Amino acid sequence: MKRKTLKFIAKLSIFLSVVGPGIITANVDNDAGGITTYSVAGAHFGYALIWSFLPIIVALVIIQEMSSRMAVVTGKGLADLIREEFGVKITFYAMMVLIFSNIFNTISEFAGIAASAELFGISRYIMVPICAVFVWWLIVKGTYKTVEKVFLLACLFYVSYVISGFISHPDWKEIGKAAIKPEFEFNKGYVLMLIGVIGTTIAPWMQFYQQSSVVEKGIKLSNYKYCRWDVIIGSFVVNLVAIFIVIVCATTLFKNGIRIESAKDAALALKPLAGNYCFYLFAFGLLNASVFSACILPLSTAYSVCEGMGWEVGVNRRFKEAPQFYGLYTAIIAIGALVIMIPGVKLIPIMLLSQATNGLLLPFVLIFMLLLVNNKRLMGKYTNSRIYNILTVLVIIGMIGLSFALFFMSFFS
C-alpha cells in the first residue's frame, strides 16, 4: 500500500511539473472575443448551439495533442518547422496573416478590459493603460516559471462562469436534449455564429503558442503521457466554461427575448434577471479573461514570428538578447490598447471579426500541421495514426465547408 502511495505521489509530482501549456492555451480561448461570441450565441439562439461543443472537444484534444507531440519530439516550434520544411517565403506570408489576425484579437482583449471596467464604474482611460503596462511588465520582467504560475492562477477564476450558470437555474433536461439532438439552421446568422464558436474554441494562434511553450518548458519525451493529460484536461475545462456561458445567457436573455451585441450587454441584462451575484461574477470573469488573454495573444505572435524568421525567442531571455521578440510583443500591446482608447471606436465589430477570422484561417494552419506531423523524417515513430489523420481531415473539411457556405450566403444576399 505504501509503495502504491509513493508511486502515485511520484506520478503526481511529474504531472504537476509538466502541467501548464495545455491548460493555459485552452483557457485563453475563453477570452473577451470568445465570451462575447458565446454570450451572443446563447442570447440569440438559446441552447441550439450547445451540440457543437461535443465535436469541438474531440477536435481540440486531437489538434492540441499534435502540437504538443511535435514540440516534444522535434524540440522546435510550429513556425520554426514551417520555415525549415516549406521555406521562408511561405513562412513570411503565413506570419503576416497571423500578425493581422492576432492584432484584431488583441484589440478585442482590450475591448473586453474596457467593457469590464465600465461595468464596475471605472473609466476605460484609466483601466486600459494600467492593464497594458501590467501585461507588458509581467512578460518582459518575468521568467517562464513565474509567468506560467500567474497564468495557471488566472485559469482558476473561470469558475465564476460555472457558478453564474447554476445561479441562473437552467432547464437541465432541455440542455441535455439540445446537446444530443443537433439543430442546424441554414441561414447566414447561424452559420456565422457557428464559425465564430469554432473559431474562438479552436484558434490558429493556439497551435503556435502551445508548441512554443512546450519547447520552452523543455518537456522530455519520457514524460509526454503527462503532457497529453494536460491537453485533455485543458480541452474539457475550456469547453465546460464556454457551455456555461451559453447556458446562462440562453436561460435568462433568450427566454426573455433580450438580444445583445457584447458580453457587457449580457452582464447588464443579467442583473435584473439573475441578480447582482450573477452580474458581478460575469463581469469579473470578463475582466480576468481579457487581462489573461492580453498577455498570451501578443506573446503567441512574438513566438511565432520570431521562430519563423529565425530570431531569438523566449520569456527566459532578456530584452537585449531577444529585441525582435520583445519589440513585437510591445508593439502589439501598444496597438491593442491605443485603438480601444480612441473615442467612438466600435468595439463589437472588432471582437466578432476577430473570431470569424480565426475560423477562416484555421484550415490553413491545420494543413501545415498535418503535413508536418506525418513527416517520418521529423517525427519517426510518433507520426499520426490513421484515426488521427481522418479526424483532422474532417475538421479541415468542416471549416472549409462552413467558410464557403458563409461566403455564398453573403454573396447571394
PDB file of N, CA and C in Angstrom, residues 103-169:
ATOM      1  N   ILE A 103      -3.535  40.860 -34.141  1.00  0.00           N
ATOM      2  CA  ILE A 103      -3.714  42.267 -33.756  1.00  0.00           C
ATOM      3  C   ILE A 103      -5.195  42.529 -33.473  1.00  0.00           C
ATOM      4  N   PHE A 104      -6.065  42.022 -34.358  1.00  0.00           N
ATOM      5  CA  PHE A 104      -7.505  42.158 -34.117  1.00  0.00           C
ATOM      6  C   PHE A 104      -7.910  41.437 -32.835  1.00  0.00           C
ATOM      7  N   ASN A 105      -7.328  40.254 -32.614  1.00  0.00           N
ATOM      8  CA  ASN A 105      -7.627  39.506 -31.387  1.00  0.00           C
ATOM      9  C   ASN A 105      -7.197  40.283 -30.140  1.00  0.00           C
ATOM     10  N   THR A 106      -6.013  40.900 -30.204  1.00  0.00           N
ATOM     11  CA  THR A 106      -5.509  41.664 -29.054  1.00  0.00           C
ATOM     12  C   THR A 106      -6.353  42.907 -28.806  1.00  0.00           C
ATOM     13  N   ILE A 107      -6.774  43.564 -29.882  1.00  0.00           N
ATOM     14  CA  ILE A 107      -7.675  44.705 -29.729  1.00  0.00           C
ATOM     15  C   ILE A 107      -8.951  44.266 -29.020  1.00  0.00           C
ATOM     16  N   SER A 108      -9.440  43.085 -29.383  1.00  0.00           N
ATOM     17  CA  SER A 108     -10.670  42.586 -28.749  1.00  0.00           C
ATOM     18  C   SER A 108     -10.465  42.312 -27.267  1.00  0.00           C
ATOM     19  N   GLU A 109      -9.239  41.919 -26.869  1.00  0.00           N
ATOM     20  CA  GLU A 109      -8.967  41.700 -25.437  1.00  0.00           C
ATOM     21  C   GLU A 109      -9.026  43.017 -24.669  1.00  0.00           C
ATOM     22  N   PHE A 110      -8.437  44.067 -25.243  1.00  0.00           N
ATOM     23  CA  PHE A 110      -8.504  45.371 -24.580  1.00  0.00           C
ATOM     24  C   PHE A 110      -9.912  45.950 -24.624  1.00  0.00           C
ATOM     25  N   ALA A 111     -10.684  45.559 -25.646  1.00  0.00           N
ATOM     26  CA  ALA A 111     -12.105  45.934 -25.664  1.00  0.00           C
ATOM     27  C   ALA A 111     -12.827  45.278 -24.491  1.00  0.00           C
ATOM     28  N   GLY A 112     -12.457  44.028 -24.193  1.00  0.00           N
ATOM     29  CA  GLY A 112     -13.030  43.337 -23.044  1.00  0.00           C
ATOM     30  C   GLY A 112     -12.642  43.996 -21.733  1.00  0.00           C
ATOM     31  N   ILE A 113     -11.377  44.440 -21.636  1.00  0.00           N
ATOM     32  CA  ILE A 113     -10.923  45.155 -20.429  1.00  0.00           C
ATOM     33  C   ILE A 113     -11.715  46.452 -20.257  1.00  0.00           C
ATOM     34  N   ALA A 114     -11.901  47.180 -21.370  1.00  0.00           N
ATOM     35  CA  ALA A 114     -12.659  48.439 -21.322  1.00  0.00           C
ATOM     36  C   ALA A 114     -14.108  48.189 -20.905  1.00  0.00           C
ATOM     37  N   ALA A 115     -14.718  47.150 -21.483  1.00  0.00           N
ATOM     38  CA  ALA A 115     -16.114  46.840 -21.170  1.00  0.00           C
ATOM     39  C   ALA A 115     -16.285  46.431 -19.718  1.00  0.00           C
ATOM     40  N   SER A 116     -15.388  45.572 -19.218  1.00  0.00           N
ATOM     41  CA  SER A 116     -15.492  45.111 -17.827  1.00  0.00           C
ATOM     42  C   SER A 116     -15.227  46.259 -16.853  1.00  0.00           C
ATOM     43  N   ALA A 117     -14.314  47.157 -17.204  1.00  0.00           N
ATOM     44  CA  ALA A 117     -14.041  48.332 -16.351  1.00  0.00           C
ATOM     45  C   ALA A 117     -15.288  49.187 -16.204  1.00  0.00           C
ATOM     46  N   GLU A 118     -15.984  49.408 -17.324  1.00  0.00           N
ATOM     47  CA  GLU A 118     -17.187  50.230 -17.293  1.00  0.00           C
ATOM     48  C   GLU A 118     -18.310  49.561 -16.502  1.00  0.00           C
ATOM     49  N   LEU A 119     -18.333  48.226 -16.491  1.00  0.00           N
ATOM     50  CA  LEU A 119     -19.326  47.514 -15.682  1.00  0.00           C
ATOM     51  C   LEU A 119     -19.124  47.786 -14.194  1.00  0.00           C
ATOM     52  N   PHE A 120     -17.861  47.976 -13.805  1.00  0.00           N
ATOM     53  CA  PHE A 120     -17.544  48.269 -12.402  1.00  0.00           C
ATOM     54  C   PHE A 120     -17.475  49.778 -12.131  1.00  0.00           C
ATOM     55  N   GLY A 121     -17.858  50.584 -13.133  1.00  0.00           N
ATOM     56  CA  GLY A 121     -17.879  52.026 -12.950  1.00  0.00           C
ATOM     57  C   GLY A 121     -16.520  52.692 -13.037  1.00  0.00           C
ATOM     58  N   ILE A 122     -15.565  52.050 -13.738  1.00  0.00           N
ATOM     59  CA  ILE A 122     -14.213  52.604 -13.891  1.00  0.00           C
ATOM     60  C   ILE A 122     -14.020  53.033 -15.348  1.00  0.00           C
ATOM     61  N   SER A 123     -13.418  54.168 -15.570  1.00  0.00           N
ATOM     62  CA  SER A 123     -13.187  54.660 -16.927  1.00  0.00           C
ATOM     63  C   SER A 123     -12.198  53.769 -17.663  1.00  0.00           C
ATOM     64  N   ARG A 124     -12.470  53.524 -18.945  1.00  0.00           N
ATOM     65  CA  ARG A 124     -11.529  52.741 -19.767  1.00  0.00           C
ATOM     66  C   ARG A 124     -10.191  53.452 -19.896  1.00  0.00           C
ATOM     67  N   TYR A 125     -10.187  54.784 -19.807  1.00  0.00           N
ATOM     68  CA  TYR A 125      -8.962  55.555 -19.967  1.00  0.00           C
ATOM     69  C   TYR A 125      -8.042  55.413 -18.755  1.00  0.00           C
ATOM     70  N   ILE A 126      -8.562  54.825 -17.684  1.00  0.00           N
ATOM     71  CA  ILE A 126      -7.745  54.506 -16.511  1.00  0.00           C
ATOM     72  C   ILE A 126      -7.344  53.030 -16.535  1.00  0.00           C
ATOM     73  N   MET A 127      -8.350  52.152 -16.762  1.00  0.00           N
ATOM     74  CA  MET A 127      -8.114  50.707 -16.658  1.00  0.00           C
ATOM     75  C   MET A 127      -7.252  50.160 -17.792  1.00  0.00           C
ATOM     76  N   VAL A 128      -7.508  50.597 -19.023  1.00  0.00           N
ATOM     77  CA  VAL A 128      -6.771  50.048 -20.173  1.00  0.00           C
ATOM     78  C   VAL A 128      -5.265  50.320 -20.074  1.00  0.00           C
ATOM     79  N   PRO A 129      -4.810  51.563 -19.806  1.00  0.00           N
ATOM     80  CA  PRO A 129      -3.360  51.780 -19.676  1.00  0.00           C
ATOM     81  C   PRO A 129      -2.732  50.996 -18.523  1.00  0.00           C
ATOM     82  N   ILE A 130      -3.449  50.892 -17.384  1.00  0.00           N
ATOM     83  CA  ILE A 130      -2.926  50.137 -16.242  1.00  0.00           C
ATOM     84  C   ILE A 130      -2.723  48.671 -16.627  1.00  0.00           C
ATOM     85  N   CYS A 131      -3.722  48.078 -17.273  1.00  0.00           N
ATOM     86  CA  CYS A 131      -3.622  46.669 -17.666  1.00  0.00           C
ATOM     87  C   CYS A 131      -2.563  46.467 -18.740  1.00  0.00           C
ATOM     88  N   ALA A 132      -2.425  47.413 -19.666  1.00  0.00           N
ATOM     89  CA  ALA A 132      -1.411  47.313 -20.724  1.00  0.00           C
ATOM     90  C   ALA A 132      -0.006  47.292 -20.121  1.00  0.00           C
ATOM     91  N   VAL A 133       0.227  48.187 -19.162  1.00  0.00           N
ATOM     92  CA  VAL A 133       1.538  48.231 -18.502  1.00  0.00           C
ATOM     93  C   VAL A 133       1.775  46.955 -17.706  1.00  0.00           C
ATOM     94  N   PHE A 134       0.727  46.444 -17.044  1.00  0.00           N
ATOM     95  CA  PHE A 134       0.869  45.227 -16.243  1.00  0.00           C
ATOM     96  C   PHE A 134       1.249  44.025 -17.098  1.00  0.00           C
ATOM     97  N   VAL A 135       0.521  43.806 -18.216  1.00  0.00           N
ATOM     98  CA  VAL A 135       0.804  42.628 -19.044  1.00  0.00           C
ATOM     99  C   VAL A 135       2.173  42.742 -19.707  1.00  0.00           C
ATOM    100  N   TRP A 136       2.583  43.985 -20.046  1.00  0.00           N
ATOM    101  CA  TRP A 136       3.929  44.184 -20.613  1.00  0.00           C
ATOM    102  C   TRP A 136       4.987  43.870 -19.562  1.00  0.00           C
ATOM    103  N   TRP A 137       4.824  44.405 -18.365  1.00  0.00           N
ATOM    104  CA  TRP A 137       5.798  44.199 -17.278  1.00  0.00           C
ATOM    105  C   TRP A 137       5.900  42.728 -16.900  1.00  0.00           C
ATOM    106  N   LEU A 138       4.775  42.025 -16.837  1.00  0.00           N
ATOM    107  CA  LEU A 138       4.761  40.615 -16.434  1.00  0.00           C
ATOM    108  C   LEU A 138       5.646  39.762 -17.336  1.00  0.00           C
ATOM    109  N   ILE A 139       5.539  39.971 -18.646  1.00  0.00           N
ATOM    110  CA  ILE A 139       6.301  39.147 -19.598  1.00  0.00           C
ATOM    111  C   ILE A 139       7.740  39.622 -19.719  1.00  0.00           C
ATOM    112  N   VAL A 140       7.943  40.920 -19.837  1.00  0.00           N
ATOM    113  CA  VAL A 140       9.289  41.455 -20.066  1.00  0.00           C
ATOM    114  C   VAL A 140      10.186  41.253 -18.847  1.00  0.00           C
ATOM    115  N   LYS A 141       9.636  41.397 -17.653  1.00  0.00           N
ATOM    116  CA  LYS A 141      10.438  41.295 -16.432  1.00  0.00           C
ATOM    117  C   LYS A 141      10.390  39.914 -15.779  1.00  0.00           C
ATOM    118  N   GLY A 142       9.469  39.060 -16.210  1.00  0.00           N
ATOM    119  CA  GLY A 142       9.325  37.746 -15.570  1.00  0.00           C
ATOM    120  C   GLY A 142      10.161  36.668 -16.227  1.00  0.00           C
ATOM    121  N   THR A 143      10.081  35.456 -15.670  1.00  0.00           N
ATOM    122  CA  THR A 143      10.684  34.262 -16.274  1.00  0.00           C
ATOM    123  C   THR A 143       9.554  33.320 -16.659  1.00  0.00           C
ATOM    124  N   TYR A 144       9.881  32.281 -17.427  1.00  0.00           N
ATOM    125  CA  TYR A 144       8.825  31.370 -17.867  1.00  0.00           C
ATOM    126  C   TYR A 144       8.092  30.752 -16.672  1.00  0.00           C
ATOM    127  N   LYS A 145       8.821  30.354 -15.633  1.00  0.00           N
ATOM    128  CA  LYS A 145       8.201  29.708 -14.478  1.00  0.00           C
ATOM    129  C   LYS A 145       7.235  30.640 -13.751  1.00  0.00           C
ATOM    130  N   THR A 146       7.652  31.876 -13.508  1.00  0.00           N
ATOM    131  CA  THR A 146       6.778  32.810 -12.795  1.00  0.00           C
ATOM    132  C   THR A 146       5.562  33.190 -13.641  1.00  0.00           C
ATOM    133  N   VAL A 147       5.779  33.397 -14.947  1.00  0.00           N
ATOM    134  CA  VAL A 147       4.678  33.746 -15.845  1.00  0.00           C
ATOM    135  C   VAL A 147       3.664  32.609 -15.906  1.00  0.00           C
ATOM    136  N   GLU A 148       4.151  31.377 -15.991  1.00  0.00           N
ATOM    137  CA  GLU A 148       3.252  30.224 -16.066  1.00  0.00           C
ATOM    138  C   GLU A 148       2.406  30.090 -14.802  1.00  0.00           C
ATOM    139  N   LYS A 149       2.996  30.351 -13.648  1.00  0.00           N
ATOM    140  CA  LYS A 149       2.239  30.277 -12.380  1.00  0.00           C
ATOM    141  C   LYS A 149       1.124  31.319 -12.347  1.00  0.00           C
ATOM    142  N   VAL A 150       1.414  32.526 -12.822  1.00  0.00           N
ATOM    143  CA  VAL A 150       0.393  33.574 -12.885  1.00  0.00           C
ATOM    144  C   VAL A 150      -0.728  33.165 -13.830  1.00  0.00           C
ATOM    145  N   PHE A 151      -0.369  32.589 -14.982  1.00  0.00           N
ATOM    146  CA  PHE A 151      -1.367  32.157 -15.961  1.00  0.00           C
ATOM    147  C   PHE A 151      -2.257  31.041 -15.398  1.00  0.00           C
ATOM    148  N   LEU A 152      -1.652  30.083 -14.698  1.00  0.00           N
ATOM    149  CA  LEU A 152      -2.433  28.988 -14.113  1.00  0.00           C
ATOM    150  C   LEU A 152      -3.386  29.515 -13.039  1.00  0.00           C
ATOM    151  N   LEU A 153      -2.946  30.514 -12.272  1.00  0.00           N
ATOM    152  CA  LEU A 153      -3.816  31.128 -11.268  1.00  0.00           C
ATOM    153  C   LEU A 153      -5.010  31.799 -11.953  1.00  0.00           C
ATOM    154  N   ALA A 154      -4.756  32.468 -13.068  1.00  0.00           N
ATOM    155  CA  ALA A 154      -5.832  33.133 -13.811  1.00  0.00           C
ATOM    156  C   ALA A 154      -6.863  32.130 -14.305  1.00  0.00           C
ATOM    157  N   CYS A 155      -6.403  30.920 -14.668  1.00  0.00           N
ATOM    158  CA  CYS A 155      -7.318  29.871 -15.151  1.00  0.00           C
ATOM    159  C   CYS A 155      -8.357  29.500 -14.096  1.00  0.00           C
ATOM    160  N   LEU A 156      -7.979  29.555 -12.816  1.00  0.00           N
ATOM    161  CA  LEU A 156      -8.892  29.162 -11.735  1.00  0.00           C
ATOM    162  C   LEU A 156     -10.113  30.069 -11.660  1.00  0.00           C
ATOM    163  N   PHE A 157      -9.964  31.330 -12.053  1.00  0.00           N
ATOM    164  CA  PHE A 157     -11.057  32.293 -11.902  1.00  0.00           C
ATOM    165  C   PHE A 157     -12.171  32.106 -12.933  1.00  0.00           C
ATOM    166  N   TYR A 158     -11.948  31.230 -13.916  1.00  0.00           N
ATOM    167  CA  TYR A 158     -13.010  30.954 -14.885  1.00  0.00           C
ATOM    168  C   TYR A 158     -14.195  30.232 -14.237  1.00  0.00           C
ATOM    169  N   VAL A 159     -13.998  29.718 -13.024  1.00  0.00           N
ATOM    170  CA  VAL A 159     -15.093  29.049 -12.308  1.00  0.00           C
ATOM    171  C   VAL A 159     -16.249  30.017 -12.056  1.00  0.00           C
ATOM    172  N   SER A 160     -16.000  31.319 -12.140  1.00  0.00           N
ATOM    173  CA  SER A 160     -17.071  32.301 -11.921  1.00  0.00           C
ATOM    174  C   SER A 160     -18.212  32.110 -12.915  1.00  0.00           C
ATOM    175  N   TYR A 161     -17.890  31.681 -14.145  1.00  0.00           N
ATOM    176  CA  TYR A 161     -18.934  31.453 -15.142  1.00  0.00           C
ATOM    177  C   TYR A 161     -19.756  30.201 -14.835  1.00  0.00           C
ATOM    178  N   VAL A 162     -19.106  29.195 -14.287  1.00  0.00           N
ATOM    179  CA  VAL A 162     -19.818  27.977 -13.897  1.00  0.00           C
ATOM    180  C   VAL A 162     -20.805  28.302 -12.771  1.00  0.00           C
ATOM    181  N   ILE A 163     -20.349  29.075 -11.795  1.00  0.00           N
ATOM    182  CA  ILE A 163     -21.215  29.457 -10.675  1.00  0.00           C
ATOM    183  C   ILE A 163     -22.395  30.286 -11.174  1.00  0.00           C
ATOM    184  N   SER A 164     -22.127  31.245 -12.074  1.00  0.00           N
ATOM    185  CA  SER A 164     -23.214  32.082 -12.597  1.00  0.00           C
ATOM    186  C   SER A 164     -24.218  31.248 -13.386  1.00  0.00           C
ATOM    187  N   GLY A 165     -23.734  30.166 -14.020  1.00  0.00           N
ATOM    188  CA  GLY A 165     -24.633  29.271 -14.746  1.00  0.00           C
ATOM    189  C   GLY A 165     -25.620  28.579 -13.823  1.00  0.00           C
ATOM    190  N   PHE A 166     -25.142  28.118 -12.677  1.00  0.00           N
ATOM    191  CA  PHE A 166     -26.034  27.466 -11.709  1.00  0.00           C
ATOM    192  C   PHE A 166     -26.999  28.471 -11.080  1.00  0.00           C
ATOM    193  N   ILE A 167     -26.514  29.695 -10.851  1.00  0.00           N
ATOM    194  CA  ILE A 167     -27.371  30.725 -10.261  1.00  0.00           C
ATOM    195  C   ILE A 167     -28.568  31.039 -11.160  1.00  0.00           C
ATOM    196  N   SER A 168     -28.388  30.901 -12.482  1.00  0.00           N
ATOM    197  CA  SER A 168     -29.469  31.225 -13.427  1.00  0.00           C
ATOM    198  C   SER A 168     -30.579  30.171 -13.456  1.00  0.00           C
ATOM    199  N   HIS A 169     -30.386  29.029 -12.784  1.00  0.00           N
ATOM    200  CA  HIS A 169     -31.390  27.942 -12.692  1.00  0.00           C
ATOM    201  C   HIS A 169     -31.869  27.470 -14.076  1.00  0.00           C
TER     202      HIS A 169
END
